[in-house]
mmCIF file with all atom_site columns, C-alpha atoms in Angstrom:
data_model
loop_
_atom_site.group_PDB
_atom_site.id
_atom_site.type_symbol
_atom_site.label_atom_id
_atom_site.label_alt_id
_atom_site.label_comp_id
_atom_site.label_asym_id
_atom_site.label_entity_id
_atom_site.label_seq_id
_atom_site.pdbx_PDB_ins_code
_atom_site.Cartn_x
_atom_site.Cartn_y
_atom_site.Cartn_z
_atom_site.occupancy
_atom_site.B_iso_or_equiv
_atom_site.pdbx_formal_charge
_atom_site.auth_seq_id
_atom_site.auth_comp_id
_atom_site.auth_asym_id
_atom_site.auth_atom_id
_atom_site.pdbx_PDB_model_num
ATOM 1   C CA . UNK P 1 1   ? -50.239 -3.289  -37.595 1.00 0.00 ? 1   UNK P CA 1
ATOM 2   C CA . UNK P 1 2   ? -47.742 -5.631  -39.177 1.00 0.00 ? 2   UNK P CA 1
ATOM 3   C CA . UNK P 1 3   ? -44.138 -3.970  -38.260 1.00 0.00 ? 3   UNK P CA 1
ATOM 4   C CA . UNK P 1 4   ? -42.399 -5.364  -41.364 1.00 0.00 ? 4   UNK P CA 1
ATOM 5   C CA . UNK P 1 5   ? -39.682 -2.781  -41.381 1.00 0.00 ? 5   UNK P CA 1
ATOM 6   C CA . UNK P 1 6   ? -38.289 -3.484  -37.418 1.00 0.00 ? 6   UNK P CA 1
ATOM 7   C CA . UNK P 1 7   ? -34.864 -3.228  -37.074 1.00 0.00 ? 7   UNK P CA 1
ATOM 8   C CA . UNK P 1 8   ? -34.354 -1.503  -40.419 1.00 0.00 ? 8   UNK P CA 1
ATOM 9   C CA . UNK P 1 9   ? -35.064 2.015   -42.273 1.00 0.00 ? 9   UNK P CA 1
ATOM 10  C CA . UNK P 1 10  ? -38.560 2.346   -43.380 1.00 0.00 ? 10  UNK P CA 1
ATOM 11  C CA . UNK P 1 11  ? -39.120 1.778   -47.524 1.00 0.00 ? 11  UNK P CA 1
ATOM 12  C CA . UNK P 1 12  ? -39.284 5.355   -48.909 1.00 0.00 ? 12  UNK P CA 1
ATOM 13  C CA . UNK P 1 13  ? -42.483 4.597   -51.598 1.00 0.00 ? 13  UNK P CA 1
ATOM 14  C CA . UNK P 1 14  ? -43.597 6.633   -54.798 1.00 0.00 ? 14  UNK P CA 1
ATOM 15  C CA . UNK P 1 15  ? -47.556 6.078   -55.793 1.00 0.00 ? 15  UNK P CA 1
ATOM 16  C CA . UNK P 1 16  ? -48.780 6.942   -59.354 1.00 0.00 ? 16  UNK P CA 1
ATOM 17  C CA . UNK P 1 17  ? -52.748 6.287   -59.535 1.00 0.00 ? 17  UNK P CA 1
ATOM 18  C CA . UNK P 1 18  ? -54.888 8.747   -61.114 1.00 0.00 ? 18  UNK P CA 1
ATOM 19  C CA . UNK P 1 19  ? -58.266 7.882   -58.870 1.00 0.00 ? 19  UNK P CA 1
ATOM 20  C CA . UNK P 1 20  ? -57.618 10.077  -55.842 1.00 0.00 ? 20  UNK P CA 1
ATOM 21  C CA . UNK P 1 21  ? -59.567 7.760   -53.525 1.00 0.00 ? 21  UNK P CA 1
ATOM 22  C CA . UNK P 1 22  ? -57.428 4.746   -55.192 1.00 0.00 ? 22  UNK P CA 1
ATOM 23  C CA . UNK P 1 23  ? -54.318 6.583   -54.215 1.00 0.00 ? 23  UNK P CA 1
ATOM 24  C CA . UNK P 1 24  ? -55.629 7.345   -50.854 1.00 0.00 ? 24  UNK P CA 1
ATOM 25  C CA . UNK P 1 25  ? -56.145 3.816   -49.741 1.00 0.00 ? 25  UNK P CA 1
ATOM 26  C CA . UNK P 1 26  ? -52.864 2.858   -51.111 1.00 0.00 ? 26  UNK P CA 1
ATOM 27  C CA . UNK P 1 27  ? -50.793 5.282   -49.446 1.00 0.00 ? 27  UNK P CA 1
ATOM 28  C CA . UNK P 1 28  ? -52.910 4.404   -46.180 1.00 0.00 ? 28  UNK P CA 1
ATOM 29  C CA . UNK P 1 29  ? -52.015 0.845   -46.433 1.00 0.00 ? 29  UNK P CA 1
ATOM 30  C CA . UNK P 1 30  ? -47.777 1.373   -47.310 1.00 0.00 ? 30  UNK P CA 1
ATOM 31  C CA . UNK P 1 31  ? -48.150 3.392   -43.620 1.00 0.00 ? 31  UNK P CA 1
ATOM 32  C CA . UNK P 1 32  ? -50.116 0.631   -42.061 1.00 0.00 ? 32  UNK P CA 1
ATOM 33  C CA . UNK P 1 33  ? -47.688 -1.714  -43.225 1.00 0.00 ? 33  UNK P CA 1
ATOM 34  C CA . UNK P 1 34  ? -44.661 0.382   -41.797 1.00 0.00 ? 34  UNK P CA 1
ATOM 35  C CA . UNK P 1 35  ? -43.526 1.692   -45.507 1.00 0.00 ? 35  UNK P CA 1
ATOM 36  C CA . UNK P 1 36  ? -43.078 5.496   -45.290 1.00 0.00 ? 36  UNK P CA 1
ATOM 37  C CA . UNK P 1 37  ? -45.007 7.301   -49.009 1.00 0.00 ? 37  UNK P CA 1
ATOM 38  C CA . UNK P 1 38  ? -42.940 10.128  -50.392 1.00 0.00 ? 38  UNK P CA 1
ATOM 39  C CA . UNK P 1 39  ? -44.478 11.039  -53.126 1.00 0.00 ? 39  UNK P CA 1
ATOM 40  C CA . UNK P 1 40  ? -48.171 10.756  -55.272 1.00 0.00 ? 40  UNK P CA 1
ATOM 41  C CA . UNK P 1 41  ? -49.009 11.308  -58.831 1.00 0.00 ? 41  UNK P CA 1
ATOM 42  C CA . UNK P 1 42  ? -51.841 11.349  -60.606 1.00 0.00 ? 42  UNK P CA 1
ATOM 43  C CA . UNK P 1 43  ? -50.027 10.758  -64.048 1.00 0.00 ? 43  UNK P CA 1
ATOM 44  C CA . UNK P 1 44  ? -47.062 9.093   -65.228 1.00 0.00 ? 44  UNK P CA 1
ATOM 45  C CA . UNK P 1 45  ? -45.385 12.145  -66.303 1.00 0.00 ? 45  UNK P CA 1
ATOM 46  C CA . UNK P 1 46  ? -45.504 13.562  -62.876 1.00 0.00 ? 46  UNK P CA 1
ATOM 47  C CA . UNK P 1 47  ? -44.386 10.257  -61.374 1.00 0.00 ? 47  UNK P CA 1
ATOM 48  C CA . UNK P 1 48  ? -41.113 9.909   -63.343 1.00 0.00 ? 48  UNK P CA 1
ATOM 49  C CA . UNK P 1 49  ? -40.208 13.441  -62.706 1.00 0.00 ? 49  UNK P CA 1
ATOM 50  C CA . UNK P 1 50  ? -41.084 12.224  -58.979 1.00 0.00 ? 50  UNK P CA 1
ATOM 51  C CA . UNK P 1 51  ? -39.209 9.407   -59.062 1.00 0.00 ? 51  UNK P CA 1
ATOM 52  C CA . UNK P 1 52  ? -36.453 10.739  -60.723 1.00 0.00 ? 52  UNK P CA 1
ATOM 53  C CA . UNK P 1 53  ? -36.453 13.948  -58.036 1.00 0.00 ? 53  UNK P CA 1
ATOM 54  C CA . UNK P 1 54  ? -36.567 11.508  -54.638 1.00 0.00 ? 54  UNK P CA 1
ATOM 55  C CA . UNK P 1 55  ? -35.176 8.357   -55.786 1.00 0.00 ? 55  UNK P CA 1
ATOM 56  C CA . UNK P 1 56  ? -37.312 5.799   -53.960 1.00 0.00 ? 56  UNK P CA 1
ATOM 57  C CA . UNK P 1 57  ? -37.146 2.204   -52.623 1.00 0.00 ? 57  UNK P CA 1
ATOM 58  C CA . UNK P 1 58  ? -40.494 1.874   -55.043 1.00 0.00 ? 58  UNK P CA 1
ATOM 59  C CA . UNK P 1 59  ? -42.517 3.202   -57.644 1.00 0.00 ? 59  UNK P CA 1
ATOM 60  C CA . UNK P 1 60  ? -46.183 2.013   -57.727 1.00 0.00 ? 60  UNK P CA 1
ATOM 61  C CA . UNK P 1 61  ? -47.793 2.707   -60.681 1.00 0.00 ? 61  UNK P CA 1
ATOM 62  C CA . UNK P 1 62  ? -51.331 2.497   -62.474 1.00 0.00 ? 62  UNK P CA 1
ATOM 63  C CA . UNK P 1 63  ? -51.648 1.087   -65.959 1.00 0.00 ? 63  UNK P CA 1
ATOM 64  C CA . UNK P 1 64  ? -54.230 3.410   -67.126 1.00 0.00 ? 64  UNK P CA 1
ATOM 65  C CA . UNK P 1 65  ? -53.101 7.350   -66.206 1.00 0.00 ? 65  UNK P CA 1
ATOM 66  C CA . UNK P 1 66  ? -53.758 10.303  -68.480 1.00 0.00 ? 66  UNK P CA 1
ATOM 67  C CA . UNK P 1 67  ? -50.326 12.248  -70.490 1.00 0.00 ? 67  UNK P CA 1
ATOM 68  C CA . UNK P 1 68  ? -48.025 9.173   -69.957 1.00 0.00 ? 68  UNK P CA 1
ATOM 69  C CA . UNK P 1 69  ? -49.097 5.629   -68.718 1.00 0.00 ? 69  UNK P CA 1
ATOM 70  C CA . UNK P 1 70  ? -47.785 3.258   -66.412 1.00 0.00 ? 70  UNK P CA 1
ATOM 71  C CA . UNK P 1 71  ? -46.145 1.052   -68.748 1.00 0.00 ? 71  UNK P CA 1
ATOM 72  C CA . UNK P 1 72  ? -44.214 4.114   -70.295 1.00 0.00 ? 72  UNK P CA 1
ATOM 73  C CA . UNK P 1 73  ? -43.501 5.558   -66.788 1.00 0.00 ? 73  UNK P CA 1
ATOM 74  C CA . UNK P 1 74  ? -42.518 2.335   -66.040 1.00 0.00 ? 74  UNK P CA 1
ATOM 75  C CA . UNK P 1 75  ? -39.946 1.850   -69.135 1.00 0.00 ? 75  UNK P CA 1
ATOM 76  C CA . UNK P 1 76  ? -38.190 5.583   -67.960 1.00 0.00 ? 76  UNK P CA 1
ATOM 77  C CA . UNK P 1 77  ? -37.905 4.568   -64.106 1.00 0.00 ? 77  UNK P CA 1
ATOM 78  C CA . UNK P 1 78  ? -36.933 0.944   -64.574 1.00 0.00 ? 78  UNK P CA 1
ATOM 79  C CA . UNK P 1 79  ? -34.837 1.979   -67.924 1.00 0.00 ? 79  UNK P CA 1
ATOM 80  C CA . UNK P 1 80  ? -32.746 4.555   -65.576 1.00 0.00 ? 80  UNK P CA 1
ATOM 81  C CA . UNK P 1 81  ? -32.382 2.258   -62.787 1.00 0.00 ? 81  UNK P CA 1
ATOM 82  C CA . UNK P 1 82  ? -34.183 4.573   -60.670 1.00 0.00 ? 82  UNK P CA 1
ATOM 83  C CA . UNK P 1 83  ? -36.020 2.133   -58.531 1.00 0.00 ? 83  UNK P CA 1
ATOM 84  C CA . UNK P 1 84  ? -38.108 -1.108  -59.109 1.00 0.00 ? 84  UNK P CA 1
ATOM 85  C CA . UNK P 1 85  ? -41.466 -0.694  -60.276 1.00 0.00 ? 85  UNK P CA 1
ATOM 86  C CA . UNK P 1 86  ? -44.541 -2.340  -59.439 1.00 0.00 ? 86  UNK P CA 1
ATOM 87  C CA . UNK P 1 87  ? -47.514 -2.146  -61.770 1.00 0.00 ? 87  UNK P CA 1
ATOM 88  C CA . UNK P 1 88  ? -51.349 -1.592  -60.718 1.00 0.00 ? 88  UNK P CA 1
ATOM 89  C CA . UNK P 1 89  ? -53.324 -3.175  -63.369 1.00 0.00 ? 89  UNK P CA 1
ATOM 90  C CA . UNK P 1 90  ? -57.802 -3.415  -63.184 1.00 0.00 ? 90  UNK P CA 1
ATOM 91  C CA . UNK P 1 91  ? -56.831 -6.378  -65.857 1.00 0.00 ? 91  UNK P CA 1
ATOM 92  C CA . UNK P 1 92  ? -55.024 -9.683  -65.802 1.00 0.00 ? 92  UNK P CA 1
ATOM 93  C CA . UNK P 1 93  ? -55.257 -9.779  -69.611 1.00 0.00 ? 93  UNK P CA 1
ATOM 94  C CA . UNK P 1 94  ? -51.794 -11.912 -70.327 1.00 0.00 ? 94  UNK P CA 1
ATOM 95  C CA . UNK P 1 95  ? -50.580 -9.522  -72.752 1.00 0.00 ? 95  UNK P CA 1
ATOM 96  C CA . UNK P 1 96  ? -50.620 -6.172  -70.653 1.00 0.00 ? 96  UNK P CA 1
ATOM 97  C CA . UNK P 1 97  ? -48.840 -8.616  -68.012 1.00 0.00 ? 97  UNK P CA 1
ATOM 98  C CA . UNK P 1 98  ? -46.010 -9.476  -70.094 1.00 0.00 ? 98  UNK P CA 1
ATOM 99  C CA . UNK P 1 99  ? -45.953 -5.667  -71.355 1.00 0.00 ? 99  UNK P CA 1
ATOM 100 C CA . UNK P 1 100 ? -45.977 -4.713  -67.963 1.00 0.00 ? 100 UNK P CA 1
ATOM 101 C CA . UNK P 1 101 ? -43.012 -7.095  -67.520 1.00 0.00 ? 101 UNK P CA 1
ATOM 102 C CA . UNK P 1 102 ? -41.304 -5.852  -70.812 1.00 0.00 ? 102 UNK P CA 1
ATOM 103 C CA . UNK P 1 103 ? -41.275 -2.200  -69.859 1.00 0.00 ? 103 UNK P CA 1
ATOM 104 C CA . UNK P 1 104 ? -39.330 -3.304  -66.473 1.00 0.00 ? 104 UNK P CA 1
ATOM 105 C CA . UNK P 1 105 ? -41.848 -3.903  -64.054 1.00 0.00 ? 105 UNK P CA 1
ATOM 106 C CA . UNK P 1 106 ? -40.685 -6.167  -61.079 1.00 0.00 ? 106 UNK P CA 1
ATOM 107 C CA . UNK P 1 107 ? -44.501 -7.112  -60.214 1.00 0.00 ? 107 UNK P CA 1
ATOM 108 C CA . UNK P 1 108 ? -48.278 -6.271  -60.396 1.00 0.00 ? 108 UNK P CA 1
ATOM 109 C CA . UNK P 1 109 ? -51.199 -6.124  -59.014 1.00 0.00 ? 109 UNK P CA 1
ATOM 110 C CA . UNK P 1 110 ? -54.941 -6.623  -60.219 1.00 0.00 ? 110 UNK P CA 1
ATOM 111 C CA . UNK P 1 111 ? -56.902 -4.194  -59.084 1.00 0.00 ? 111 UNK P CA 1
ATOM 112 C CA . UNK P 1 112 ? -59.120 -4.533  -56.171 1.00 0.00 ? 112 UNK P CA 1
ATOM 113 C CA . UNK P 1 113 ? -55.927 -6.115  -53.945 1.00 0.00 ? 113 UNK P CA 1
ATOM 114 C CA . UNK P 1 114 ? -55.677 -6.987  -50.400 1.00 0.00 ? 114 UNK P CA 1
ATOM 115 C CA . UNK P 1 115 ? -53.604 -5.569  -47.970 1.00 0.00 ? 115 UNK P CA 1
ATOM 116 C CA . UNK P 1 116 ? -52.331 -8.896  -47.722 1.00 0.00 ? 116 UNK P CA 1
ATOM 117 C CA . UNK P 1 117 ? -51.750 -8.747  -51.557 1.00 0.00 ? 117 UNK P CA 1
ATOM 118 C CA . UNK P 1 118 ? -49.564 -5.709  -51.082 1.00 0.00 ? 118 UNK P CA 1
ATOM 119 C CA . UNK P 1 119 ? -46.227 -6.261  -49.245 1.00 0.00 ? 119 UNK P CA 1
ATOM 120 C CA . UNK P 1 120 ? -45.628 -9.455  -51.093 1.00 0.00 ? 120 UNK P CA 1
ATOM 121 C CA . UNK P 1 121 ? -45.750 -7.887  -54.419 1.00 0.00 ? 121 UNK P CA 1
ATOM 122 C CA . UNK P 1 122 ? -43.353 -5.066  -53.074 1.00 0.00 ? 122 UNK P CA 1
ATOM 123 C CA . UNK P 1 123 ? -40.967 -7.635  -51.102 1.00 0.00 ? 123 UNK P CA 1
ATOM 124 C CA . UNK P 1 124 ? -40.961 -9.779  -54.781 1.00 0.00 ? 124 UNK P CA 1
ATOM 125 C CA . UNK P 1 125 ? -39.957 -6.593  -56.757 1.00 0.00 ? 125 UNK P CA 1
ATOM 126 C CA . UNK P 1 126 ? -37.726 -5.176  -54.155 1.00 0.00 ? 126 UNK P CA 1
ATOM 127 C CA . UNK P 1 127 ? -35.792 -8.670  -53.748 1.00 0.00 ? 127 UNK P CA 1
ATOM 128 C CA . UNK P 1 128 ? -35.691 -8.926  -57.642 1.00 0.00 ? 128 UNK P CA 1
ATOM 129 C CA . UNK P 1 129 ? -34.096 -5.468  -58.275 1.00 0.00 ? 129 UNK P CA 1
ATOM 130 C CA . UNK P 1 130 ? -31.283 -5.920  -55.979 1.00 0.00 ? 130 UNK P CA 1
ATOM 131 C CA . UNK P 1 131 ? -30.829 -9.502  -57.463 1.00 0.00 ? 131 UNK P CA 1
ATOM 132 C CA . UNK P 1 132 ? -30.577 -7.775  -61.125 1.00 0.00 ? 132 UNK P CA 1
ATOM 133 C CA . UNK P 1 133 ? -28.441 -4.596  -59.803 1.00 0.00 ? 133 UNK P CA 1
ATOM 134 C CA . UNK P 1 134 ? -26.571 -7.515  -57.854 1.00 0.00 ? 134 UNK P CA 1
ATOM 135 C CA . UNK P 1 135 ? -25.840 -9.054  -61.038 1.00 0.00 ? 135 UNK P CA 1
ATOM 136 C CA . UNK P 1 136 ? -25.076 -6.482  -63.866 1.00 0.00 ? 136 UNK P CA 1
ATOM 137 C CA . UNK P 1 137 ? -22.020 -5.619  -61.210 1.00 0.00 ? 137 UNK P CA 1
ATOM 138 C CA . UNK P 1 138 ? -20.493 -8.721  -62.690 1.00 0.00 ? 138 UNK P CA 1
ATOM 139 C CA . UNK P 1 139 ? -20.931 -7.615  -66.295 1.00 0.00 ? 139 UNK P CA 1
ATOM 140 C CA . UNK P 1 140 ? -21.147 -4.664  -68.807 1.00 0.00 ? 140 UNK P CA 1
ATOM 141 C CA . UNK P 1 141 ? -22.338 -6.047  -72.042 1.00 0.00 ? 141 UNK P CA 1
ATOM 142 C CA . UNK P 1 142 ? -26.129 -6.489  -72.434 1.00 0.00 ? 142 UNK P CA 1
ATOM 143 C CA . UNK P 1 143 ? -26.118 -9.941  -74.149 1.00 0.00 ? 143 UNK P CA 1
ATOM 144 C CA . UNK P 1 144 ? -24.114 -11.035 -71.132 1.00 0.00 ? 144 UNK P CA 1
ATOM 145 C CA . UNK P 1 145 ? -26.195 -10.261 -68.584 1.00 0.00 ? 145 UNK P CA 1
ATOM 146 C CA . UNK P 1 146 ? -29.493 -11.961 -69.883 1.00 0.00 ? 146 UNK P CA 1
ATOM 147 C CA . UNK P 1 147 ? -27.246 -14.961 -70.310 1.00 0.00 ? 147 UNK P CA 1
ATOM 148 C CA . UNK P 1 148 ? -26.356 -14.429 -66.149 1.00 0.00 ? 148 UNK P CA 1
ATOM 149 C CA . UNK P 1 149 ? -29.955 -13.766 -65.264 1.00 0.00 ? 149 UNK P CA 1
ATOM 150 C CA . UNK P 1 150 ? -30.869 -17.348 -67.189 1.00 0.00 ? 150 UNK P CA 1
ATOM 151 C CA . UNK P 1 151 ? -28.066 -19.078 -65.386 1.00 0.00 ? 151 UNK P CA 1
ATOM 152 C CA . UNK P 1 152 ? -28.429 -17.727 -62.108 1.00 0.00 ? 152 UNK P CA 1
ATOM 153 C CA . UNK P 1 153 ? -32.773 -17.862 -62.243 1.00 0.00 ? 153 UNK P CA 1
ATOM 154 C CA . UNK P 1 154 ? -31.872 -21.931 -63.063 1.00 0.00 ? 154 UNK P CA 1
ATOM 155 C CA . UNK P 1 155 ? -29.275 -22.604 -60.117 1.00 0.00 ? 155 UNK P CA 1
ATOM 156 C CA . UNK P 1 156 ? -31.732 -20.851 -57.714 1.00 0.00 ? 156 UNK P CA 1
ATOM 157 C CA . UNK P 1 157 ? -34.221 -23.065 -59.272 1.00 0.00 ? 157 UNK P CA 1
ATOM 158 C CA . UNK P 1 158 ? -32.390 -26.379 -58.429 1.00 0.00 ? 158 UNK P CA 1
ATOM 159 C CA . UNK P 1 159 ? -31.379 -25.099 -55.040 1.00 0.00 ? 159 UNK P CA 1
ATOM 160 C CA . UNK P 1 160 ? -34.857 -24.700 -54.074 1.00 0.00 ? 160 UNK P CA 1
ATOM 161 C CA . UNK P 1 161 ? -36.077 -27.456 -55.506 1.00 0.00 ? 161 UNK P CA 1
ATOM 162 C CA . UNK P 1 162 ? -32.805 -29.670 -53.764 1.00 0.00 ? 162 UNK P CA 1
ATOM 163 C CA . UNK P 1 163 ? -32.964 -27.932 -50.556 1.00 0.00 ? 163 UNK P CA 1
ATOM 164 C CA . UNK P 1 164 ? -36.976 -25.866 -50.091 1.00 0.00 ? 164 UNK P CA 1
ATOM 165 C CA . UNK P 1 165 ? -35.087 -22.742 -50.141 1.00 0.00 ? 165 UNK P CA 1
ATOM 166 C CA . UNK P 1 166 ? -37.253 -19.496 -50.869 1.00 0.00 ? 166 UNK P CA 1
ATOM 167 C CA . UNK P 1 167 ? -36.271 -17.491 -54.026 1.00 0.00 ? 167 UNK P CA 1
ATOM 168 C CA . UNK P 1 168 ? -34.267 -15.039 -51.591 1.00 0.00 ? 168 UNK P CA 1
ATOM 169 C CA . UNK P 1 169 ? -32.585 -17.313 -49.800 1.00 0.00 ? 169 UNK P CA 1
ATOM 170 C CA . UNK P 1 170 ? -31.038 -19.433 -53.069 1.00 0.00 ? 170 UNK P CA 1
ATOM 171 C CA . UNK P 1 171 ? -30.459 -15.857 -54.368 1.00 0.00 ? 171 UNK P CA 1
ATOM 172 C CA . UNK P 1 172 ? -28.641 -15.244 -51.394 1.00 0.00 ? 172 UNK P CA 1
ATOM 173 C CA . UNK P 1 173 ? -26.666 -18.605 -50.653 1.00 0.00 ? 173 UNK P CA 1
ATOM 174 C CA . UNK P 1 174 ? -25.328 -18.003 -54.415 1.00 0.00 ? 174 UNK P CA 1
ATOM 175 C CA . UNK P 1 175 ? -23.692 -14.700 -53.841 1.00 0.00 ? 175 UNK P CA 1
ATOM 176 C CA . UNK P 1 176 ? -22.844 -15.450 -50.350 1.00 0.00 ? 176 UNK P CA 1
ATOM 177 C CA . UNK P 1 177 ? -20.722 -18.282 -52.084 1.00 0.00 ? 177 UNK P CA 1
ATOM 178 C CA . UNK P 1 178 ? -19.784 -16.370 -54.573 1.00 0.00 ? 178 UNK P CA 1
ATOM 179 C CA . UNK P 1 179 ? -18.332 -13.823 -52.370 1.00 0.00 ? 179 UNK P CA 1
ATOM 180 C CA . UNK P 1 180 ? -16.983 -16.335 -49.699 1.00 0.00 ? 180 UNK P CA 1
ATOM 181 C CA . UNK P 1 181 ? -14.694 -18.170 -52.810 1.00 0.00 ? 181 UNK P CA 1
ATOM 182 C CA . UNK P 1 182 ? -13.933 -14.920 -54.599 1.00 0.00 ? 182 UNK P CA 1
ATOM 183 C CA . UNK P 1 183 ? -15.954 -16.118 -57.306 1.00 0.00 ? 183 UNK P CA 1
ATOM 184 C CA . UNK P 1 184 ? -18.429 -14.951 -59.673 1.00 0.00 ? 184 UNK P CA 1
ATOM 185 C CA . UNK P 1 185 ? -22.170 -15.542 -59.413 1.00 0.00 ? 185 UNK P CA 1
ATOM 186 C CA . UNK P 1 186 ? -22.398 -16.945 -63.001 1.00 0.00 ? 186 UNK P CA 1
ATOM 187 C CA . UNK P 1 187 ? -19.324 -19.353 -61.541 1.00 0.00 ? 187 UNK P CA 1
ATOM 188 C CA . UNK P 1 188 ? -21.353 -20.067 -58.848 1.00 0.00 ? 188 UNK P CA 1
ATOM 189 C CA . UNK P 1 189 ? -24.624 -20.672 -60.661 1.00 0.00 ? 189 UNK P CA 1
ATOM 190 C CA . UNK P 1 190 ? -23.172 -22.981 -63.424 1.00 0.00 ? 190 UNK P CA 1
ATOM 191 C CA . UNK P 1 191 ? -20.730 -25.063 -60.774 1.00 0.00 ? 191 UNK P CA 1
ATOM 192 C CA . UNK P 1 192 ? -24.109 -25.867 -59.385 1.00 0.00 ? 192 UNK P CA 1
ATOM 193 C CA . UNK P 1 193 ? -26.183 -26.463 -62.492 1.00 0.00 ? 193 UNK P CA 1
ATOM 194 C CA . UNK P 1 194 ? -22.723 -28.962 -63.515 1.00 0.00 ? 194 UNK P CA 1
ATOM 195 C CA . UNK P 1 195 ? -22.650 -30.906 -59.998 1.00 0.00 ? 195 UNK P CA 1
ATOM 196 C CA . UNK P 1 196 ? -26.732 -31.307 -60.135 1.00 0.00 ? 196 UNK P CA 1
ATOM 197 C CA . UNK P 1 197 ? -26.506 -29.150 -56.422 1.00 0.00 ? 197 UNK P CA 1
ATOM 198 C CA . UNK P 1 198 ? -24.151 -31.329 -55.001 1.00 0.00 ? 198 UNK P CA 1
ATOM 199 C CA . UNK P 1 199 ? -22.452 -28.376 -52.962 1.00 0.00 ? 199 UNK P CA 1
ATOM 200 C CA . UNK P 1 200 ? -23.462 -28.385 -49.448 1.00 0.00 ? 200 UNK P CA 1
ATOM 201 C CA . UNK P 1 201 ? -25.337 -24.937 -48.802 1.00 0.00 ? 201 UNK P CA 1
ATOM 202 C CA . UNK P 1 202 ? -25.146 -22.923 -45.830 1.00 0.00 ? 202 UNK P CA 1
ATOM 203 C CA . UNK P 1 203 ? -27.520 -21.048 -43.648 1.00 0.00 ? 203 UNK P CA 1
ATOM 204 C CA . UNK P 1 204 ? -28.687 -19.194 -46.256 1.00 0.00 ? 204 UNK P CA 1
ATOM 205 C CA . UNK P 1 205 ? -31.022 -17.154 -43.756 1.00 0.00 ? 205 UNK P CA 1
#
């Protein structure tokens, strides 16, 4: 048993999958894994009013459930900023994944997945919410944050590409730094993108 969560509060987890043996294995996995499952659907309906009733850490939900589907369950939990959202698919079909990604969905899953396919998936859209939630701090208008996200997604680029940082990590340096010279991310991001990562990171463990 892989004790991902030591030293910190167990991930409170919502699963939507209308296949009760589906949702059985799922939920048995999250424990394996040390995530603690707070709620199951079996539609999307009943997952939003879930998710909206226990705020959790994550919302897992299946593409294809019966009175509202996971892409519009996903659009009302990801639209509130209720939690981040991570999509069960059977298909890889590009265009559901970039529907999946349009409705708010942090990342997916084709169906059948590995254990070992699970917690990254869930560590990916739990480290990109906070990044996003991190971000629209900074700003209120709409156009302003897409232009952040861009800026900040390309300085993490370089930095991992300059230094073998992990997506987290570059996330993390930048708003370490940004914190550490009262400045802004987007300040941050674009002093970086200017000096071609000249800046000397820190641990950014």
């Amino acid at each position: 048993m892989a004790d991902i969560q030591a030293g910190t509060e167990r991930r409170r987890v919502l699963i939507a999958e209308d296949e009760a043996l589906i949702r059985l294995d799922l939920a048995e996995m999250l424990v394996e894994e040390g995530y603690d499952v707070v709620g199951e659907a079996g539609d999307g309906e009943t997952a939003v009013r879930l998710a909206e009733e226990l705020k959790p850490d994550l919302v897992i939900l299946d593409i294809k459930m019966p009175i509202m589907d996971g892409l519009a369950a996903a659009e009302r939990i990801a639209g509130g900023r209720i939690a981040p959202v991570v999509i069960l698919t059977a298909f890889s079909q590009r265009d559901l994944v970039e529907r999946a990604r349009a409705a708010g969905a942090m990342a997916y899953l084709v169906k059948p997945f590995q254990k070992s396919d699970l917690v990254p998936a869930i560590e990916i859209a739990l480290s990109r919410y906070s990044e996003i939630a991190a971000l629209e701090a900074e700003v209120a208008g709409l156009t302003d944050r897409l232009e952040i996200r861009k800026t900040v997604e390309r300085a993490k680029g370089a930095l991992m590409t300059t230094y073998g940082m992990t997506e987290p990590q570059a996330f993390k340096w930048i708003q370490r730094t940004a914190m550490d010279h009262r400045m802004t991310m987007r300040e941050v991001a674009e002093r970086i993108l200017a000096e071609g990562t000249g800046a000397e990171p820190a641990e950014a463990g």
